[in-house]
Coordinates of N, CA, C and O in Angstrom, one line a residue:
X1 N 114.9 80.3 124.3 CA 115.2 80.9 125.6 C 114.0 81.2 126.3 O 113.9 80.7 127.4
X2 N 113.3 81.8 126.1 CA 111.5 82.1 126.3 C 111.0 81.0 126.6 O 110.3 81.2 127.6
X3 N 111.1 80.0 126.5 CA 110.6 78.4 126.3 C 111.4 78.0 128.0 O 110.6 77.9 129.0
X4 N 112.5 77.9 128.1 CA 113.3 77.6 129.2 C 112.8 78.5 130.3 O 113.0 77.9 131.4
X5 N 112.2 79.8 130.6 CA 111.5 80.4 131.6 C 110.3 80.1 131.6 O 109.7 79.9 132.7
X6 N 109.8 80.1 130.6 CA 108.3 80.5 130.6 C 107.8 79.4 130.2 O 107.3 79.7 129.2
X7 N 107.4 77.6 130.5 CA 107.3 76.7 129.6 C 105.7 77.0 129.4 O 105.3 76.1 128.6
X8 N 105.1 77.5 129.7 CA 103.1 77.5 129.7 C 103.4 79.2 129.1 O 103.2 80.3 129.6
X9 N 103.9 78.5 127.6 CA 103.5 79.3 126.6 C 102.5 80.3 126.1 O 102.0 79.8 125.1
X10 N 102.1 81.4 126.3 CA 100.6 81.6 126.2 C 100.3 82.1 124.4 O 101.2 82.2 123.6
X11 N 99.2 82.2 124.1 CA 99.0 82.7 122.6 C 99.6 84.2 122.6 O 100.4 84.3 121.7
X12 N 99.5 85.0 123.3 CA 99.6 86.2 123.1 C 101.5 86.2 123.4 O 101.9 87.3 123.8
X13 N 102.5 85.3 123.3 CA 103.7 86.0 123.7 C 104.5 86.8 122.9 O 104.5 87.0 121.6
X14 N 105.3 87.3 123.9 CA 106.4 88.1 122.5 C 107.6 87.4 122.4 O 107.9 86.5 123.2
X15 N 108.3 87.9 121.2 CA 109.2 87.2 120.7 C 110.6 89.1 120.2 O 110.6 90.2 119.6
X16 N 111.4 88.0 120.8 CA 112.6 89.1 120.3 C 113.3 88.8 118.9 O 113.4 87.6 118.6
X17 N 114.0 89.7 117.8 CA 114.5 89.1 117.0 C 116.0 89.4 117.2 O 116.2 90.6 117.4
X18 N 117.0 88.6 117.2 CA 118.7 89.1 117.6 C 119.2 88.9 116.5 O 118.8 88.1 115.7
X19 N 120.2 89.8 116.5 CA 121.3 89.8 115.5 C 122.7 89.9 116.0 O 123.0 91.0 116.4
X20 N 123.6 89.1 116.1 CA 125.3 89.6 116.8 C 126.1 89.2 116.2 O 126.2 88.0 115.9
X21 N 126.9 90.1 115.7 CA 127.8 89.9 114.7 C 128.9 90.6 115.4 O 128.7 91.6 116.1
X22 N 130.5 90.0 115.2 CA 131.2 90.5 115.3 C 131.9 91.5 113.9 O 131.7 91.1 112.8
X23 N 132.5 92.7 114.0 CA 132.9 93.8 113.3 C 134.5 93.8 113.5 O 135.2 94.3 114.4
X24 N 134.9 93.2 112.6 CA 136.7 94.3 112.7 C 136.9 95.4 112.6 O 137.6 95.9 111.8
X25 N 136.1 96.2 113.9 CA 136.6 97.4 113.6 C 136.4 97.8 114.9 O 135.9 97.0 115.7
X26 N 136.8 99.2 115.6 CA 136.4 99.6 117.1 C 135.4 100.4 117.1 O 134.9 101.1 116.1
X27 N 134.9 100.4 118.5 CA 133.3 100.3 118.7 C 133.1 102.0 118.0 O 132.3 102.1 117.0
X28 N 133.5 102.9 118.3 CA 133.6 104.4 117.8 C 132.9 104.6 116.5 O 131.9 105.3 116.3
X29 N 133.6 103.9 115.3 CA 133.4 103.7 113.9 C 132.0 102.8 113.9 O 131.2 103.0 113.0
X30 N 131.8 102.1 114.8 CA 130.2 101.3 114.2 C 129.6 102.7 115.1 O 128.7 103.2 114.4
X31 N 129.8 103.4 116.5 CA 129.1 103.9 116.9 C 128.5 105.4 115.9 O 127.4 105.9 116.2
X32 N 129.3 105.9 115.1 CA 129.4 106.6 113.9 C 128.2 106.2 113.1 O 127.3 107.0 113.2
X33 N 128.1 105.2 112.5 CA 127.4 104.7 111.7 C 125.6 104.6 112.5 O 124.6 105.0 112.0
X34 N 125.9 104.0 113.5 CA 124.4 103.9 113.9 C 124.0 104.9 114.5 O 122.9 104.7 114.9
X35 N 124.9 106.7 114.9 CA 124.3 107.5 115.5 C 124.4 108.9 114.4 O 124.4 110.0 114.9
X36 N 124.5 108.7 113.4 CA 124.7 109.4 112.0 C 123.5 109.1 111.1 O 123.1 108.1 110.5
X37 N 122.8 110.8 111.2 CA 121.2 110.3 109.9 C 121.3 109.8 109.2 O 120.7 108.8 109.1
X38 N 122.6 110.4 108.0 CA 123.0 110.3 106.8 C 123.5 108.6 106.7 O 123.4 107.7 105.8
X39 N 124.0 108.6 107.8 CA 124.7 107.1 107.5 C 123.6 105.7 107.5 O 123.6 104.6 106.9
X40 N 122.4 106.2 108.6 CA 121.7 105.7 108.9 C 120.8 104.9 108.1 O 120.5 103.7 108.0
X41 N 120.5 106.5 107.2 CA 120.3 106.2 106.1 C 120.6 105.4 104.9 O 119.9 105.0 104.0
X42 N 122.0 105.1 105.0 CA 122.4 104.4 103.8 C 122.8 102.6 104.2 O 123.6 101.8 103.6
X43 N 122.1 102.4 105.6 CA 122.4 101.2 105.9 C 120.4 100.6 106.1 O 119.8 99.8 105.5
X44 N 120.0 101.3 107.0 CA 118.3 101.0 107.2 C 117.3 101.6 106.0 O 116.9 101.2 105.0
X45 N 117.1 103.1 107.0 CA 116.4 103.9 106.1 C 116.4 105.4 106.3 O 116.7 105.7 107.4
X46 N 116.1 106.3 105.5 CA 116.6 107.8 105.8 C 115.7 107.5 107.3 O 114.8 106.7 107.5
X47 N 116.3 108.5 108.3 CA 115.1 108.7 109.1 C 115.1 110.5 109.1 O 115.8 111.4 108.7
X48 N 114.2 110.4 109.7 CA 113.5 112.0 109.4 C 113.7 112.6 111.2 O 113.0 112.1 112.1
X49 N 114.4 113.4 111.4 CA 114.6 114.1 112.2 C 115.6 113.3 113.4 O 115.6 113.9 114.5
X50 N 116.4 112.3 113.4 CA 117.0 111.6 114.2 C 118.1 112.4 114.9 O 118.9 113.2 114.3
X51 N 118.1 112.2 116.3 CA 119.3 113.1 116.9 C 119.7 111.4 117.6 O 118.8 110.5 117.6
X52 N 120.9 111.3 118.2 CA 120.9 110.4 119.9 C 121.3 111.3 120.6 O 122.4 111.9 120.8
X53 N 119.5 111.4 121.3 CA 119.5 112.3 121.8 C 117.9 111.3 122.9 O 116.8 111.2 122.6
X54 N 118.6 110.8 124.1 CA 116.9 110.4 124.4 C 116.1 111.1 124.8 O 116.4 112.1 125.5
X55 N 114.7 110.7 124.2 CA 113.3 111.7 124.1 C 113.7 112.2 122.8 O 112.6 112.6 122.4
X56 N 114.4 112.4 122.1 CA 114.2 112.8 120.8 C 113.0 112.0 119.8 O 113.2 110.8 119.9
X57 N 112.1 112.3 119.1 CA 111.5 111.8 118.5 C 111.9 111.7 117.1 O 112.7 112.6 116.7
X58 N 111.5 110.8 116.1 CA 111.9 110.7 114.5 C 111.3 109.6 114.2 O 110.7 108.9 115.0
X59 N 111.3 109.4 112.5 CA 110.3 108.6 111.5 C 111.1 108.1 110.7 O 112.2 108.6 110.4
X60 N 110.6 106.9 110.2 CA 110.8 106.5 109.1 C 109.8 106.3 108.3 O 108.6 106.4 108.7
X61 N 110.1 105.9 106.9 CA 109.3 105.7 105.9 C 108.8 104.5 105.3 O 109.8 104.1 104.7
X62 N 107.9 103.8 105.2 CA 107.8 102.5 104.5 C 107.0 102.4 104.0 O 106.2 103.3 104.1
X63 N 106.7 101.1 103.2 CA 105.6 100.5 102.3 C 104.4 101.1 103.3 O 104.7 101.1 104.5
X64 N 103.2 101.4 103.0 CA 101.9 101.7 103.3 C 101.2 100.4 103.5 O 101.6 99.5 102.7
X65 N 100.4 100.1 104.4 CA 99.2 98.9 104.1 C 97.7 99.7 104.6 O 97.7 100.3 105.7
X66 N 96.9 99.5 104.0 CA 95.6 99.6 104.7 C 95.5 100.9 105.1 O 95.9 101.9 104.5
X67 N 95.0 100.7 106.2 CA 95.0 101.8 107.0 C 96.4 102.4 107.2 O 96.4 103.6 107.0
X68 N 97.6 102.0 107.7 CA 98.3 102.4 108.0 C 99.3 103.4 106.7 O 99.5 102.9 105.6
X69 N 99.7 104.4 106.9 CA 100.6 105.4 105.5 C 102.2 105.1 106.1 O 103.0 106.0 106.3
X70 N 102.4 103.8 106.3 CA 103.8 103.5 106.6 C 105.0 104.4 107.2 O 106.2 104.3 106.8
X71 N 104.5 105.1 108.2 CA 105.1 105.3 108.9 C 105.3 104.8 110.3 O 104.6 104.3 111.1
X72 N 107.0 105.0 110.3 CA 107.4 104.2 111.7 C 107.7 104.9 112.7 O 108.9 105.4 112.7
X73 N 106.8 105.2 113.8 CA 107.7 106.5 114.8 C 108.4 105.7 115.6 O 108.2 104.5 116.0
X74 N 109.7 106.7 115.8 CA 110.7 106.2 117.1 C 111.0 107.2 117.9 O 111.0 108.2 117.3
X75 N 111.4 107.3 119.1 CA 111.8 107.8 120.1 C 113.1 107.0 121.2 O 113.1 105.9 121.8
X76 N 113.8 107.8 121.2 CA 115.1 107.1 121.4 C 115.0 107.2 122.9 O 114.6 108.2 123.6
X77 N 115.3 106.2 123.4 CA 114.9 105.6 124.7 C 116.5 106.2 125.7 O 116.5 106.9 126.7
X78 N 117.7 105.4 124.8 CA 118.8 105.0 125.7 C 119.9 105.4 125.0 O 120.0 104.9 123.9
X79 N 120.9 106.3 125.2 CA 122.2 106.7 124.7 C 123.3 106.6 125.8 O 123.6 107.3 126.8
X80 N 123.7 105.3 125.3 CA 125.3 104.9 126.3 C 126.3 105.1 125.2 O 126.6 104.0 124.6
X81 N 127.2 106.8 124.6 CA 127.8 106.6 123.3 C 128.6 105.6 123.5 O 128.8 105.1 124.7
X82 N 129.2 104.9 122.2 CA 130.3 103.9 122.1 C 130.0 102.6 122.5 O 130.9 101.7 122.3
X83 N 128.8 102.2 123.2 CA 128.0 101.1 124.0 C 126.3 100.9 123.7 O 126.1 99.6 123.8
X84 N 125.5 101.4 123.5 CA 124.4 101.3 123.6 C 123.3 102.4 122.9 O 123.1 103.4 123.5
X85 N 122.7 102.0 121.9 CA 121.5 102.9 121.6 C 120.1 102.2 121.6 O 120.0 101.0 121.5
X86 N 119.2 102.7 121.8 CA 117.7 101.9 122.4 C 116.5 103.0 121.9 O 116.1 104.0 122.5
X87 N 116.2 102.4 120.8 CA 114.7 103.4 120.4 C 113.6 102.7 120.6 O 113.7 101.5 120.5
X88 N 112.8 103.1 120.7 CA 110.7 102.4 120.4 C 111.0 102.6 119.0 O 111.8 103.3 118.5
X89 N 109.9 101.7 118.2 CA 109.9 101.8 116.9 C 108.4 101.6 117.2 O 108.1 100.9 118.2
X90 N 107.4 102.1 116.4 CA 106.3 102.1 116.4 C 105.1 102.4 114.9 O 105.0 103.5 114.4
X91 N 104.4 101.1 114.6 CA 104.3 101.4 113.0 C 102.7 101.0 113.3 O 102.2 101.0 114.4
X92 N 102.1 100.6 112.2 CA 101.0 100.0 111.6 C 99.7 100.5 112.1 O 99.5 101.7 112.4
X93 N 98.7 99.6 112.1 CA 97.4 100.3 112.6 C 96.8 99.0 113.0 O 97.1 97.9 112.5
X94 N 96.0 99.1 114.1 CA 95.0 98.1 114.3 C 94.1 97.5 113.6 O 93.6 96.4 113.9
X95 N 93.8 98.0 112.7 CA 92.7 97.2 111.3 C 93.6 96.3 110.7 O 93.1 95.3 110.4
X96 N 94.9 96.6 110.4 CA 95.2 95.7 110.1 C 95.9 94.7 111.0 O 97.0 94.7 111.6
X97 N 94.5 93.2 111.0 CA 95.1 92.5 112.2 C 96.4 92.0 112.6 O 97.0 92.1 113.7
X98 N 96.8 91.2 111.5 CA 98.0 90.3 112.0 C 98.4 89.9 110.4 O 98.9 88.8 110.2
X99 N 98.2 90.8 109.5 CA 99.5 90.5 108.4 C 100.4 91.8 108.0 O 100.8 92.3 109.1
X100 N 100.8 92.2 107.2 CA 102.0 93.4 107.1 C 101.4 94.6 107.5 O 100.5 94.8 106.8
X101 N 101.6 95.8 108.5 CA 101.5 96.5 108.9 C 100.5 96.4 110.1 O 99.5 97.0 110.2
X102 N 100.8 95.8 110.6 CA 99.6 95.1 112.1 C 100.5 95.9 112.8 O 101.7 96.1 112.5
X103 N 99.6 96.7 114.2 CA 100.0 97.5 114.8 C 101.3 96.8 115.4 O 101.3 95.6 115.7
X104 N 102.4 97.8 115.6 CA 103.7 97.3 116.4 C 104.1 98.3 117.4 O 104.1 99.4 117.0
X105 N 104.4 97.8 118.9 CA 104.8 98.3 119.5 C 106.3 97.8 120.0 O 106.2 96.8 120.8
X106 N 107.2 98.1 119.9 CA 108.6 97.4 120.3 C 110.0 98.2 120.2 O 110.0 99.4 119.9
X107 N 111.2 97.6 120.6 CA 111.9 98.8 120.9 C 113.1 98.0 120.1 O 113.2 96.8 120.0
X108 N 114.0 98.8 119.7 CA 115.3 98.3 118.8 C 116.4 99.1 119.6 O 116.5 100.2 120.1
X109 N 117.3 97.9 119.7 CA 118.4 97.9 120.8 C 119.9 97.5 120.5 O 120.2 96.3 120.5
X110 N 120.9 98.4 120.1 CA 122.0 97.8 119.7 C 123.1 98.1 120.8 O 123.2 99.3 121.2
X111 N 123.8 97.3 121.3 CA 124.7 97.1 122.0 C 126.2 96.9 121.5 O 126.5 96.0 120.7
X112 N 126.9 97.8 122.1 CA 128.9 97.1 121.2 C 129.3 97.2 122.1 O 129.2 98.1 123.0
X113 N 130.2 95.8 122.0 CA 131.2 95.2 123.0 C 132.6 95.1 122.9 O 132.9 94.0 122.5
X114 N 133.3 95.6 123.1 CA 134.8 94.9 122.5 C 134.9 93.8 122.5 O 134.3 93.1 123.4
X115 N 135.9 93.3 121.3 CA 135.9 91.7 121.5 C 137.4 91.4 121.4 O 138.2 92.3 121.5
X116 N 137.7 89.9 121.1 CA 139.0 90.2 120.5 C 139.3 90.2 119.1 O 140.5 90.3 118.7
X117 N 138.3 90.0 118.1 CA 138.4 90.6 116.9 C 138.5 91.8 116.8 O 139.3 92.2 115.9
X118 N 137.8 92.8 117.4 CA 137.3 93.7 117.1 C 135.7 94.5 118.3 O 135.7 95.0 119.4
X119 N 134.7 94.4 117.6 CA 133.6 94.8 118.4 C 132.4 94.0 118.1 O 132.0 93.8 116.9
X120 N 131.9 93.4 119.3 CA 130.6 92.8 119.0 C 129.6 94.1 119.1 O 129.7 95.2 119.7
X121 N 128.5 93.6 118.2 CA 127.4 94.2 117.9 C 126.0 93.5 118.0 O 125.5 92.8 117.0
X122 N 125.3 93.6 119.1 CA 124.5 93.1 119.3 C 123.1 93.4 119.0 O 122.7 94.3 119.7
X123 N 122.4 93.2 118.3 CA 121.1 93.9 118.0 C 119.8 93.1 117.9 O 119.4 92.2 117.1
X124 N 119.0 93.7 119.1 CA 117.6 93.2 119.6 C 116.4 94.0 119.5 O 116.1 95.0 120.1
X125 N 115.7 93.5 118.6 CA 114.7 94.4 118.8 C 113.4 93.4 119.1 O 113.0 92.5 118.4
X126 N 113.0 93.8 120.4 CA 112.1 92.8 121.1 C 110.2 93.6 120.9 O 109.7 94.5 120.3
X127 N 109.8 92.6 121.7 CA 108.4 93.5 121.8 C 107.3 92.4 120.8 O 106.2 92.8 121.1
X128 N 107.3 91.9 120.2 CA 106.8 91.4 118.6 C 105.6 90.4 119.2 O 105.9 89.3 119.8
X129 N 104.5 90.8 119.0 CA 103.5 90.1 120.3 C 102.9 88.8 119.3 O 102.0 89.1 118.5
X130 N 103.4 87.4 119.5 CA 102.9 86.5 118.2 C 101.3 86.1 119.0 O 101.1 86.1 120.3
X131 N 100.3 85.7 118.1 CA 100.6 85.4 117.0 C 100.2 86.9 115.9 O 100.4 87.0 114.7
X132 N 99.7 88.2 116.9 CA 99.1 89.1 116.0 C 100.8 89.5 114.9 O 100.8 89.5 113.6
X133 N 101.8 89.6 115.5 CA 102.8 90.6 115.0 C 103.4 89.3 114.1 O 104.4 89.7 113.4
X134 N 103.0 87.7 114.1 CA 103.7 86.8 113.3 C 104.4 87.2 111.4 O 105.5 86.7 111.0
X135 N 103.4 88.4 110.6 CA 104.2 88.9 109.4 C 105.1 89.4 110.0 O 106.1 88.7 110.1
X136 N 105.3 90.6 110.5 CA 106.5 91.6 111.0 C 107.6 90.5 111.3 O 108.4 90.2 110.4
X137 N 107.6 90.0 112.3 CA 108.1 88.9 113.1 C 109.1 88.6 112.3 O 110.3 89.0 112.3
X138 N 108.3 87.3 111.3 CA 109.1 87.0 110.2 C 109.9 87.5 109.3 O 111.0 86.9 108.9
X139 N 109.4 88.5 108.8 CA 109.6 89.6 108.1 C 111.6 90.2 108.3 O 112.7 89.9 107.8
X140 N 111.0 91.1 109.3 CA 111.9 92.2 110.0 C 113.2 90.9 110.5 O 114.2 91.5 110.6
X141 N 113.3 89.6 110.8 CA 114.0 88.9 111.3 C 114.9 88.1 110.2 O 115.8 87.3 110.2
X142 N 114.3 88.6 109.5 CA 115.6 88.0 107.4 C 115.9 89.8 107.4 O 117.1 90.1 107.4
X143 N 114.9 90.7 107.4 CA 115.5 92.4 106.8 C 116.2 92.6 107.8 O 117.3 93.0 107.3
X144 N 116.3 92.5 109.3 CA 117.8 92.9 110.2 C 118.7 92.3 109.9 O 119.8 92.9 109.9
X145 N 118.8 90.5 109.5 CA 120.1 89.8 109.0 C 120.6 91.0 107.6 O 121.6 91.7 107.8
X146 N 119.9 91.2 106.5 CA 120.2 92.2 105.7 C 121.0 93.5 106.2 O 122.1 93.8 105.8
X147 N 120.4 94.4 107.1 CA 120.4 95.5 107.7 C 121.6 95.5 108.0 O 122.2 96.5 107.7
X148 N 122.2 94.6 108.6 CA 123.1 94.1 109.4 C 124.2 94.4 108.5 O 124.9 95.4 108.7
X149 N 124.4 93.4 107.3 CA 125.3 93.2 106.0 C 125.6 94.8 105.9 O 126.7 95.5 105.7
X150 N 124.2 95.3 105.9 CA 125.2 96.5 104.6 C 125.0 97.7 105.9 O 124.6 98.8 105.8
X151 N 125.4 97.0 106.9 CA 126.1 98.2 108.1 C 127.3 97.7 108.3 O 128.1 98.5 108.7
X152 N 127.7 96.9 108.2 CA 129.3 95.9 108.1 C 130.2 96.8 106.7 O 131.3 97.4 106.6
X153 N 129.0 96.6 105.8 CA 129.7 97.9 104.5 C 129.6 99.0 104.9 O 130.6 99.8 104.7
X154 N 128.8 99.4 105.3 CA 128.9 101.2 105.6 C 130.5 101.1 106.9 O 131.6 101.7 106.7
X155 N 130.3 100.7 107.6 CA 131.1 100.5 108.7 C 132.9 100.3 108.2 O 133.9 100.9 108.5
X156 N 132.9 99.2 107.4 CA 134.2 99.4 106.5 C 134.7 100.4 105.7 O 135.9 100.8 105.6
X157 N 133.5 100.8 105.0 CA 133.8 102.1 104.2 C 134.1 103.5 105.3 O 134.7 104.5 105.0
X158 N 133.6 103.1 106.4 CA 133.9 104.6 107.1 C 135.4 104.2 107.5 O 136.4 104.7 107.0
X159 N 135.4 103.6 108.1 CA 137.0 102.8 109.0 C 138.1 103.0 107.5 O 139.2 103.6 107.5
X160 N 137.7 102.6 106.4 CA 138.8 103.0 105.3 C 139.0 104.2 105.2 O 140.2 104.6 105.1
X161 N 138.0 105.1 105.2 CA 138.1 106.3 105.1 C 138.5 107.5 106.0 O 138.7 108.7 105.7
X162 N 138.6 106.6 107.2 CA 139.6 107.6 108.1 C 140.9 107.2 108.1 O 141.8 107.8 108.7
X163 N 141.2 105.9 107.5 CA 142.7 105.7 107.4 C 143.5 106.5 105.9 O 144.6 106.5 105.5
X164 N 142.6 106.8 105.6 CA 143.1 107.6 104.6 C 143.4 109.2 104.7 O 144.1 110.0 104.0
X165 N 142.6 109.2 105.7 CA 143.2 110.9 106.0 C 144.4 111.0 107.1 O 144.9 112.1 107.3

């Protein structure tokens, strides 16, 4: 898509990574899941102080490299409940140039749509400046296909669980 606007590619571009999956379930129940610590937690990674709340600030935790002590700050950009959440994610260090923990500046964006299955779930997290951010890039664009999976499980397990009460 980048290619079709922009054909004088330059070295420094960014690159988005998407994920859209449809969900049998309504948007409320995924919206549950991706605006819930606890839940949050058990699909990505704990995060540490998370409200949706924009301008809220929060962390996560990850592998260390180098210079960087693996932490990920975010700040939540965008809260449309039932429709739209939008944080900055922000990790690494400049020393490390361009393999695992190379500085990142970029923002993670999930959108739900109704569908007629159920709810699309759209998830973009753009920003990924190649060729410096090329590990991340790669990386984070197989761990969101992952991420994804076991929010489809969290997301079923919640939807089961309110038909039981």
């Amino acid at each position: 898509m980048n290619q079709a606007m922009n054909p004088e590619r330059h070295a420094s571009d960014t690159q988005a990574i998407v994920v859209d999956e449809v969900f049998p379930h309504a948007p409320d129940i995924i919206w549950k899941a991706l605006t819930s610590g606890e839940l949050i937690g058990r699909w990505l990674m704990p995060p540490d102080g998370f409200a949706p709340v924009p301008g809220n600030r929060f962390t996560f935790q990850t592998k260390p490299a180098g210079e960087w002590d693996g932490t990920i700050h975010c700040e939540v950009l965008d809260v449309v409940p039932n429709e739209r959440l939008s944080y900055a994610w922000r990790g690494g260090h400049e020393s490390n140039d361009d393999g695992y923990g190379s500085k990142l500046e970029t923002v993670v964006t999930f959108t739900l749509a109704r569908a007629e299955e159920g709810t699309r779930l759209r998830l973009v997290h753009s920003g990924f400046v190649l060729p410096k951010n090329d590990t991340a890039y790669r990386n984070m664009s197989e761990g969101w296909k992952k991420v994804v999976e076991r929010l489809d499980a969290i997301v079923a397990e919640e939807a089961s669980s309110q038909t039981r009460h």
